Coordinates of C-alpha atoms and ligand atoms in Angstrom, one line a residue:
Chain F
M1422 CA 8.7 32.7 -7.5
R1423 CA 10.9 32.0 -10.3
R1424 CA 11.9 35.0 -12.6
D1425 CA 12.1 33.4 -15.7
R1426 CA 8.6 31.7 -16.4
P1427 CA 6.2 33.2 -18.5
V1428 CA 2.9 34.4 -16.6
P1429 CA -0.2 33.0 -17.4
C1430 CA -3.1 34.5 -17.8
P1431 CA -4.7 36.0 -14.7
D1432 CA -8.1 35.7 -15.9
R1433 CA -7.6 31.4 -16.5
H1434 CA -5.3 30.6 -13.8
D1435 CA -8.3 29.0 -11.5
A1436 CA -9.4 27.0 -14.7
L1437 CA -5.9 25.9 -15.4
A1438 CA -5.4 24.5 -11.7
E1439 CA -9.3 23.0 -11.9
L1440 CA -8.0 21.3 -15.7
A1441 CA -5.0 19.9 -14.1
L1442 CA -7.0 18.4 -11.5
G1443 CA -9.2 16.9 -13.7
T1444 CA -12.6 17.8 -12.5
L1445 CA -13.6 20.5 -14.6
A1446 CA -16.6 19.9 -17.4
G1447 CA -18.5 21.1 -20.1
Q1448 CA -17.9 23.8 -22.0
E1449 CA -16.1 25.3 -18.8
R1450 CA -13.5 22.7 -20.2
S1451 CA -13.2 23.4 -23.8
D1452 CA -12.7 26.8 -23.4
I1453 CA -9.8 26.4 -21.8
L1454 CA -8.6 24.2 -23.0
A1455 CA -9.1 25.4 -27.2
H1456 CA -7.1 28.9 -24.7
V1457 CA -4.3 26.6 -24.1
A1458 CA -4.0 25.1 -27.3
R1459 CA -2.9 28.9 -28.8
C1460 CA -1.2 30.5 -25.7
H1461 CA 1.7 29.5 -24.4
P1462 CA 2.4 30.8 -20.8
C1463 CA -0.8 28.9 -20.2
A1464 CA 0.0 25.9 -21.7
L1465 CA 3.5 25.5 -19.4
E1466 CA 1.3 26.4 -16.3
L1467 CA -0.9 23.4 -17.2
S1468 CA 1.7 21.2 -17.6
E1469 CA 3.8 22.2 -14.2
L1470 CA 0.0 21.7 -12.1
S1471 CA -0.5 18.5 -13.7
R1472 CA 2.8 17.3 -12.5
I1473 CA 1.8 18.5 -9.2
T1474 CA -2.2 16.6 -9.1
D1475 CA 0.1 13.3 -10.7
D1476 CA 2.6 13.6 -8.1
L1477 CA 0.0 13.9 -5.5
L1478 CA -1.6 10.8 -5.5
Q1479 CA 1.8 8.9 -4.7
L1480 CA 1.9 10.7 -1.9
A1481 CA -1.7 8.7 -0.5
P1482 CA -0.2 6.0 2.1
A1483 CA 0.7 3.1 1.7
A1484 CA -1.3 -0.4 2.5
N1485 CA -1.2 -4.0 2.9
P1486 CA -4.1 -5.5 0.6
P1487 CA -6.1 -8.0 1.7
A1488 CA -4.0 -11.8 1.6
G1489 CA -4.4 -13.6 -2.0
F1490 CA -4.3 -10.1 -3.9
E1491 CA -1.8 -10.6 -6.2
L1492 CA -3.5 -13.8 -7.2
R1493 CA -6.3 -12.9 -8.0
V1494 CA -5.5 -10.7 -10.1
V1495 CA -3.7 -13.0 -12.8
E1496 CA -6.4 -14.9 -12.5
R1497 CA -9.0 -12.5 -13.6
V1498 CA -6.2 -11.4 -16.2
L1499 CA -6.1 -14.7 -17.2
A1500 CA -10.3 -15.2 -17.4
G1501 CA -9.6 -12.1 -19.0
S1502 CA -7.4 -13.3 -21.1
T1503 CA -9.8 -16.7 -22.4
T1504 CA -13.2 -14.5 -23.2
A1505 CA -11.4 -11.6 -24.9
P1506 CA -12.7 -10.9 -28.5
T1507 CA -9.3 -11.3 -30.8
G1508 CA -7.3 -14.1 -31.1
L1509 CA -10.6 -15.8 -31.7
P1510 CA -9.2 -19.6 -30.9
R1511 CA -12.0 -21.7 -30.8
P1512 CA -13.7 -22.5 -27.4
R1513 CA -11.9 -26.1 -27.1
E1514 CA -8.8 -24.4 -28.1
R1515 CA -9.2 -21.4 -25.8
R1516 CA -9.8 -23.8 -22.7
R1517 CA -7.2 -25.9 -23.7
R1518 CA -4.9 -22.8 -23.7
A1519 CA -6.4 -21.0 -21.2
S1520 CA -6.2 -24.2 -18.6
W1521 CA -2.0 -24.5 -20.3
R1522 CA -1.1 -20.8 -19.5
L1523 CA -2.4 -20.7 -15.9
A1524 CA -0.1 -23.9 -14.7
A1525 CA 1.7 -21.3 -16.4
V1526 CA 1.6 -18.8 -14.6
A1527 CA 1.3 -21.1 -10.9
A1528 CA 4.8 -22.1 -11.7
V1529 CA 6.2 -18.7 -12.7
L1530 CA 4.2 -17.2 -9.4
A1531 CA 6.3 -19.3 -7.5
A1532 CA 9.5 -19.0 -9.2
V1533 CA 9.3 -15.3 -8.7
V1534 CA 8.1 -15.4 -5.4
G1535 CA 10.2 -17.8 -3.6
A1536 CA 12.9 -20.1 -3.8
G1537 CA 12.5 -23.6 -2.6
A1538 CA 11.1 -24.2 -5.6
A1539 CA 13.8 -26.4 -7.0
V1540 CA 14.0 -29.5 -5.2
L1541 CA 9.8 -30.3 -5.6
A1542 CA 9.5 -28.8 -9.2
S1543 CA 12.1 -31.5 -10.3
S1544 CA 9.1 -34.1 -10.4
T1545 CA 6.9 -31.9 -12.0
T1546 CA 9.6 -31.3 -15.7
A1547 CA 6.4 -30.8 -18.2
S1548 CA 5.2 -33.1 -20.8
K1549 CA 2.4 -31.4 -22.9
P1550 CA -0.7 -31.3 -21.9
P1551 CA -3.3 -33.8 -23.4
P1552 CA -5.7 -32.7 -25.5
G1553 CA -8.7 -31.3 -23.5
A1554 CA -7.1 -31.8 -20.4
S1555 CA -9.2 -30.6 -17.5
R1556 CA -9.1 -27.0 -16.2
P1557 CA -7.1 -27.1 -12.9
V1558 CA -8.9 -26.7 -9.7
T1559 CA -8.3 -24.7 -7.8
L1560 CA -9.4 -24.7 -4.2
S1561 CA -8.7 -22.0 -0.8
A1562 CA -8.7 -22.7 2.3
S1563 CA -8.1 -19.8 5.8
L1564 CA -4.9 -20.0 7.9
T1565 CA -6.2 -19.4 11.0
R1566 CA -5.5 -19.6 14.1
H1567 CA -7.4 -19.8 17.5
G1568 CA -10.7 -19.2 15.2
R1569 CA -9.1 -15.6 13.7
V1570 CA -8.2 -15.9 9.9
L1571 CA -4.6 -14.6 9.5
G1572 CA -3.9 -15.5 5.3
H1573 CA -5.0 -17.8 2.8
V1574 CA -3.7 -21.3 1.1
R1575 CA -4.6 -21.6 -2.1
V1576 CA -3.3 -25.0 -4.3
S1577 CA -4.4 -25.4 -7.5
S1578 CA -4.4 -28.8 -9.5
G1579 CA -3.4 -28.8 -13.5
R1580 CA 0.3 -30.0 -15.3
T1581 CA 1.9 -28.2 -12.2
P1582 CA -0.3 -28.2 -9.1
W1583 CA 1.1 -26.1 -7.0
L1584 CA 0.4 -23.9 -3.3
F1585 CA 0.0 -20.4 -3.3
V1586 CA 0.4 -19.1 0.3
T1587 CA -0.8 -15.0 1.6
V1588 CA 0.2 -14.2 5.4
D1589 CA -1.4 -10.5 6.5
D1590 CA -1.9 -10.4 9.9
L1591 CA 0.7 -13.0 11.3
S1592 CA 1.4 -9.8 13.7
G1593 CA 4.9 -9.7 15.4
P1594 CA 7.3 -6.7 14.8
G1595 CA 10.2 -6.6 11.5
S1596 CA 11.1 -9.2 9.5
R1597 CA 10.2 -13.4 10.4
T1598 CA 11.1 -16.6 8.7
V1599 CA 8.2 -18.9 8.8
A1600 CA 8.2 -22.8 7.2
C1601 CA 5.4 -24.3 5.4
E1602 CA 4.1 -28.0 5.8
V1603 CA 2.3 -29.4 4.4
T1604 CA -0.3 -32.6 6.1
L1605 CA -1.2 -35.8 3.6
V1606 CA -3.9 -38.2 4.0
G1607 CA -1.3 -40.4 5.2
G1608 CA -0.8 -38.1 7.9
T1609 CA 2.7 -37.5 7.1
T1610 CA 4.4 -33.8 7.1
E1611 CA 5.9 -32.9 4.6
K1612 CA 7.9 -29.5 4.8
L1613 CA 7.4 -27.3 1.6
G1614 CA 10.3 -24.4 2.4
R1615 CA 10.2 -21.2 3.9
F1616 CA 9.4 -17.5 3.6
R1617 CA 9.6 -14.5 4.9
L1618 CA 7.1 -11.7 6.7
S1619 CA 7.3 -7.9 7.5
Q1620 CA 5.4 -6.4 9.3
G1621 CA 3.3 -9.3 9.4
Y1622 CA 2.5 -9.7 5.6
G1623 CA 4.2 -11.9 2.9
S1624 CA 3.1 -14.0 -0.1
W1625 CA 5.3 -17.1 -1.4
G1626 CA 4.7 -20.0 -3.8
V1627 CA 6.0 -23.2 -4.8
P1628 CA 4.9 -26.1 -7.3
L1629 CA 3.9 -29.3 -5.8
A1630 CA 5.2 -32.8 -6.3
A1631 CA 2.4 -34.3 -4.7
P1632 CA -1.3 -34.3 -6.4
V1633 CA -3.5 -31.5 -4.8
D1634 CA -6.2 -34.1 -3.7
S1635 CA -3.6 -35.6 -1.3
L1636 CA -3.1 -32.9 0.8
R1637 CA -5.3 -32.5 4.2
G1638 CA -3.8 -29.8 4.8
A1639 CA -1.0 -26.8 5.6
I1640 CA 0.6 -25.3 8.5
L1641 CA 3.5 -22.5 9.0
V1642 CA 6.0 -22.7 11.7
G1643 CA 7.9 -20.7 13.7
S1644 CA 11.7 -20.9 14.2
D1645 CA 11.0 -22.7 17.2
G1646 CA 8.9 -25.1 15.8
S1647 CA 5.3 -24.1 17.6
V1648 CA 2.5 -23.9 14.9
L1649 CA 1.2 -20.5 14.0
A1650 CA -1.1 -21.2 12.0
S1651 CA -3.0 -23.7 9.7
A1652 CA -5.6 -23.9 7.1
R1653 CA -7.5 -27.1 6.0
I1654 CA -7.8 -28.5 2.7
Chain Q
M518 CA 16.8 -19.5 3.8
A519 CA 14.7 -19.3 1.8
R520 CA 14.4 -16.3 0.8
P521 CA 12.8 -14.7 -1.9
R522 CA 15.1 -14.5 -5.1
A523 CA 16.1 -11.4 -6.6
T524 CA 15.8 -12.3 -10.1
S525 CA 16.8 -9.7 -13.5
S526 CA 12.8 -8.9 -13.5
D527 CA 12.5 -7.6 -9.6
E528 CA 14.8 -5.1 -10.7
A529 CA 13.6 -4.1 -13.9
P530 CA 11.9 -0.9 -14.5
D531 CA 8.7 -0.4 -15.1
E532 CA 8.9 0.2 -18.7
A533 CA 10.3 -2.9 -19.3
L534 CA 8.0 -4.6 -17.0
L535 CA 4.8 -3.1 -19.1
A536 CA 5.9 -3.7 -21.5
G537 CA 6.4 -7.3 -21.5
M538 CA 2.9 -7.2 -20.1
A539 CA 2.1 -6.2 -22.9
V540 CA 3.3 -9.0 -24.9
G541 CA 1.8 -11.4 -22.6
D542 CA 4.6 -12.1 -20.2
E543 CA 2.5 -13.2 -17.0
R544 CA 6.2 -12.7 -15.2
A545 CA 6.4 -9.9 -15.8
G546 CA 3.5 -8.3 -14.7
V547 CA 3.2 -10.7 -11.2
V548 CA 6.2 -8.2 -10.9
F549 CA 4.8 -5.3 -11.6
V550 CA 1.6 -6.0 -9.6
R551 CA 3.7 -6.9 -6.3
R552 CA 5.7 -3.0 -6.8
Y553 CA 2.8 -1.1 -6.7
Q554 CA 0.4 -3.6 -4.6
R555 CA 0.7 -1.7 -1.1
R556 CA 0.3 1.7 -3.3
V557 CA -2.5 1.2 -5.2
Y558 CA -4.8 -0.5 -3.0
G559 CA -3.5 2.3 -0.2
L560 CA -4.9 5.3 -2.4
A561 CA -8.2 3.6 -2.8
L562 CA -8.0 2.4 0.9
G563 CA -7.5 6.5 1.3
I564 CA -10.6 7.5 -1.0
L565 CA -13.1 4.5 -0.7
R566 CA -12.3 3.9 3.3
D567 CA -14.1 0.7 3.0
P568 CA -11.7 -2.3 2.4
G569 CA -14.0 -4.5 0.1
M570 CA -14.9 -2.0 -2.5
A571 CA -10.8 -0.8 -2.5
E572 CA -10.0 -4.5 -3.1
D573 CA -12.4 -4.0 -5.9
V574 CA -11.3 -1.1 -7.4
A575 CA -7.1 -2.1 -6.8
Q576 CA -7.9 -5.3 -8.4
D577 CA -10.1 -3.2 -11.4
A578 CA -6.8 -0.8 -11.5
F579 CA -3.8 -4.4 -11.7
V580 CA -6.1 -5.9 -14.3
R581 CA -6.9 -2.4 -16.3
A582 CA -3.2 -1.5 -16.0
W583 CA -1.8 -5.5 -16.9
T584 CA -4.7 -5.3 -20.4
H585 CA -3.8 -1.8 -21.3
A586 CA 0.3 -2.3 -20.7
S587 CA 0.5 -1.7 -24.7
V588 CA -1.0 1.5 -25.0
F589 CA 1.3 3.0 -22.4
D590 CA 3.5 5.3 -22.7
P591 CA 6.5 6.1 -21.2
R592 CA 7.0 9.5 -23.2
R593 CA 3.8 10.5 -21.6
G594 CA 4.5 10.3 -18.1
A595 CA 6.1 8.0 -15.3
A596 CA 4.2 4.5 -15.0
A597 CA 3.5 5.0 -11.3
T598 CA 1.6 7.9 -12.2
W599 CA -0.7 6.5 -15.1
L600 CA -1.2 3.4 -12.8
L601 CA -2.1 5.6 -10.0
T602 CA -5.0 7.7 -11.8
I603 CA -6.1 5.4 -13.4
T604 CA -6.9 3.8 -9.3
R605 CA -7.8 7.6 -8.3
N606 CA -10.6 7.6 -11.7
L607 CA -11.6 4.4 -10.4
S608 CA -12.0 4.7 -7.2
I609 CA -14.0 8.4 -7.7
D610 CA -16.4 6.3 -9.5
A611 CA -17.1 3.6 -7.2
L612 CA -17.5 6.8 -5.3
R613 CA -19.8 8.1 -6.7
V614 CA -21.8 5.3 -7.7
R615 CA -21.5 3.5 -4.1
R616 CA -21.5 6.3 -2.3
P617 CA -23.9 9.0 -3.6
E618 CA -24.1 11.1 -0.3
P619 CA -21.1 13.9 -0.1
T620 CA -17.9 13.5 1.3
D621 CA -17.8 14.8 5.1
P622 CA -15.3 17.1 4.9
G623 CA -14.7 15.8 8.3
D624 CA -14.2 12.5 7.5
L625 CA -11.6 13.0 5.0
A626 CA -8.8 10.3 4.6
F627 CA -6.3 12.7 3.3
A628 CA -7.0 16.2 4.7
E629 CA -4.2 15.1 7.3
L630 CA -1.7 14.1 4.6
A631 CA 0.3 16.2 6.2
S632 CA 0.3 15.6 9.4
G633 CA 2.6 13.0 9.4
E634 CA 0.3 10.2 11.0
R635 CA 0.0 8.0 8.3
L636 CA 3.7 7.8 5.6
P637 CA 3.5 7.2 1.6
E638 CA 5.9 4.2 1.1
D639 CA 9.7 4.3 2.0
A640 CA 10.0 4.2 -2.2
V641 CA 7.9 7.0 -2.3
L642 CA 9.8 8.9 0.7
A643 CA 13.2 7.9 -0.9
D644 CA 12.1 10.6 -3.7
E645 CA 13.2 14.3 -3.1
M646 CA 10.7 16.0 -5.0
L647 CA 7.8 13.7 -3.6
T648 CA 8.9 14.9 0.4
Q649 CA 9.3 18.1 -0.6
L650 CA 6.0 18.2 -1.6
H651 CA 4.9 16.4 0.9
N652 CA 6.4 19.1 3.8
A653 CA 5.0 21.9 1.1
L654 CA 1.6 20.5 2.1
A655 CA 2.1 21.1 6.0
G656 CA 3.2 24.4 5.2
I657 CA 0.1 25.6 3.4
P658 CA -3.5 26.7 5.2
E659 CA -5.8 24.3 5.6
A660 CA -8.9 25.7 3.8
Q661 CA -6.6 25.1 1.0
R662 CA -5.4 21.6 1.8
R663 CA -8.4 20.9 2.1
A664 CA -9.6 22.6 -1.6
V665 CA -6.7 20.7 -3.2
A666 CA -7.5 17.0 -1.7
L667 CA -11.2 17.0 -2.1
A668 CA -10.3 17.6 -6.0
A669 CA -7.0 15.4 -6.4
F670 CA -8.3 12.4 -4.3
Y671 CA -12.5 12.6 -4.2
G672 CA -12.6 14.5 -7.8
R673 CA -15.0 17.3 -6.0
S674 CA -15.5 19.9 -8.3
A675 CA -15.5 23.3 -7.4
Q676 CA -18.7 24.4 -7.2
E677 CA -18.9 21.0 -5.0
I678 CA -16.0 22.4 -2.5
A679 CA -17.9 25.1 -2.4
E680 CA -20.8 23.4 -1.0
L681 CA -19.0 21.1 1.1
E682 CA -16.9 23.9 2.8
S683 CA -20.1 27.1 2.7
V684 CA -18.0 29.1 0.9
P685 CA -19.3 30.8 -2.4
L686 CA -17.6 29.3 -5.2
G687 CA -15.1 32.3 -5.9
T688 CA -13.3 31.5 -2.8
A689 CA -13.5 27.5 -3.5
K690 CA -11.6 28.0 -6.5
S691 CA -9.1 31.0 -5.5
R692 CA -8.6 28.2 -2.9
I693 CA -8.3 25.8 -5.1
R694 CA -5.5 27.6 -7.4
M695 CA -3.7 29.3 -4.3
G696 CA -3.1 25.4 -2.6
L697 CA -2.1 23.8 -6.0
T698 CA 0.3 26.3 -7.4
K699 CA 1.6 27.4 -3.8
L700 CA 2.7 23.4 -3.6
R701 CA 4.4 23.9 -7.7
D702 CA 6.1 26.9 -5.7
A703 CA 7.4 25.4 -3.1
V704 CA 8.7 22.6 -5.2
S705 CA 10.3 24.5 -8.0
V706 CA 11.6 26.9 -5.8
E707 CA 13.8 24.2 -4.1
E708 CA 14.7 22.6 -7.3
A709 CA 15.8 25.8 -8.3
S710 CA 18.0 26.1 -5.3
Ligands
ZN2354 ZN1 -3.0 32.1 -21.3

């Protein structure tokens, strides 16, 4: 026990702990709140106990979310921003701006998550989207091996076509580097780049030089050249 | 070799990322999501024990944090705390709506927090004060640890804990209070020494 801490009121101590944990309701809650407002030792105790309950949440074991998690968050934020009651652009304008924003975010995602984008991006340096440009179409395909789903590949059309791959279960300890390749309509293969997996988990994105409708599939290749997983787009 | 690049925003403090998100900087948002997705999803999964529900809740938590980034006030606490509190509250709401039967105390994901079987994120264990708290959890009596976990992670009131554990209300209340104050004492003694 620390010597210099003022002692909270003994008959309020239970309620202080429950208030800090956020599990107090109704009259009990308003009573203790009113007390804390005029009792310094209890206010001090409440702030210390609240800090412990906050820190307890940080001790929760971490876990890898399913493949594509971060992309879905971005998509939802953008979808929400087009319907937000504030801002008030007309529907048409709003839709166009949304498609521009989605493409911009895809490019941002690609830039954040992976290098190797620069070469492929050179042909996509942007002109402004034409008025009424259609909303990008996003396609998703499972990355599988022997019928087991190991992750997902998403591709999106639009001003800056992009591909985003998430792997959430490509077993193997430690970290390893895999290459991502796409197969095109004519049967040719194009190398997109490499990215790292850590404990079987990783994600990576890249702007595409080729139009999305020319893609037939994507594969992940290990450092020994073996195909680790594939997706049909 | 194409490793993910360490960009300036990758290392930006949480508060700077939230400030960026508040003014529509998607890049900041992506970095923020990547930084916390394992912890947010892990917390939701631990409370809900259902991967589908946990993903929904974790997504909701990030969308809420992102769209409310402008009201985040760094003077009132750390961004991680804010985000995890949002996650906890949404998880408890989902638990109450979709799984109304009481939590089986024998099936508590967080009761074994102290066992060392499932560890927090490395970044958390790098924080000395959080490691002390983790160790302190192992040092308090099991009944108190369970009472604190039921309240802190599952939002259970003293009355509900009394029913779950088949003890009088007064016993549940003192277990909660004694458990929590012992954790605080353990951490502040270490700080003072
Ligand atoms: Zn008092």
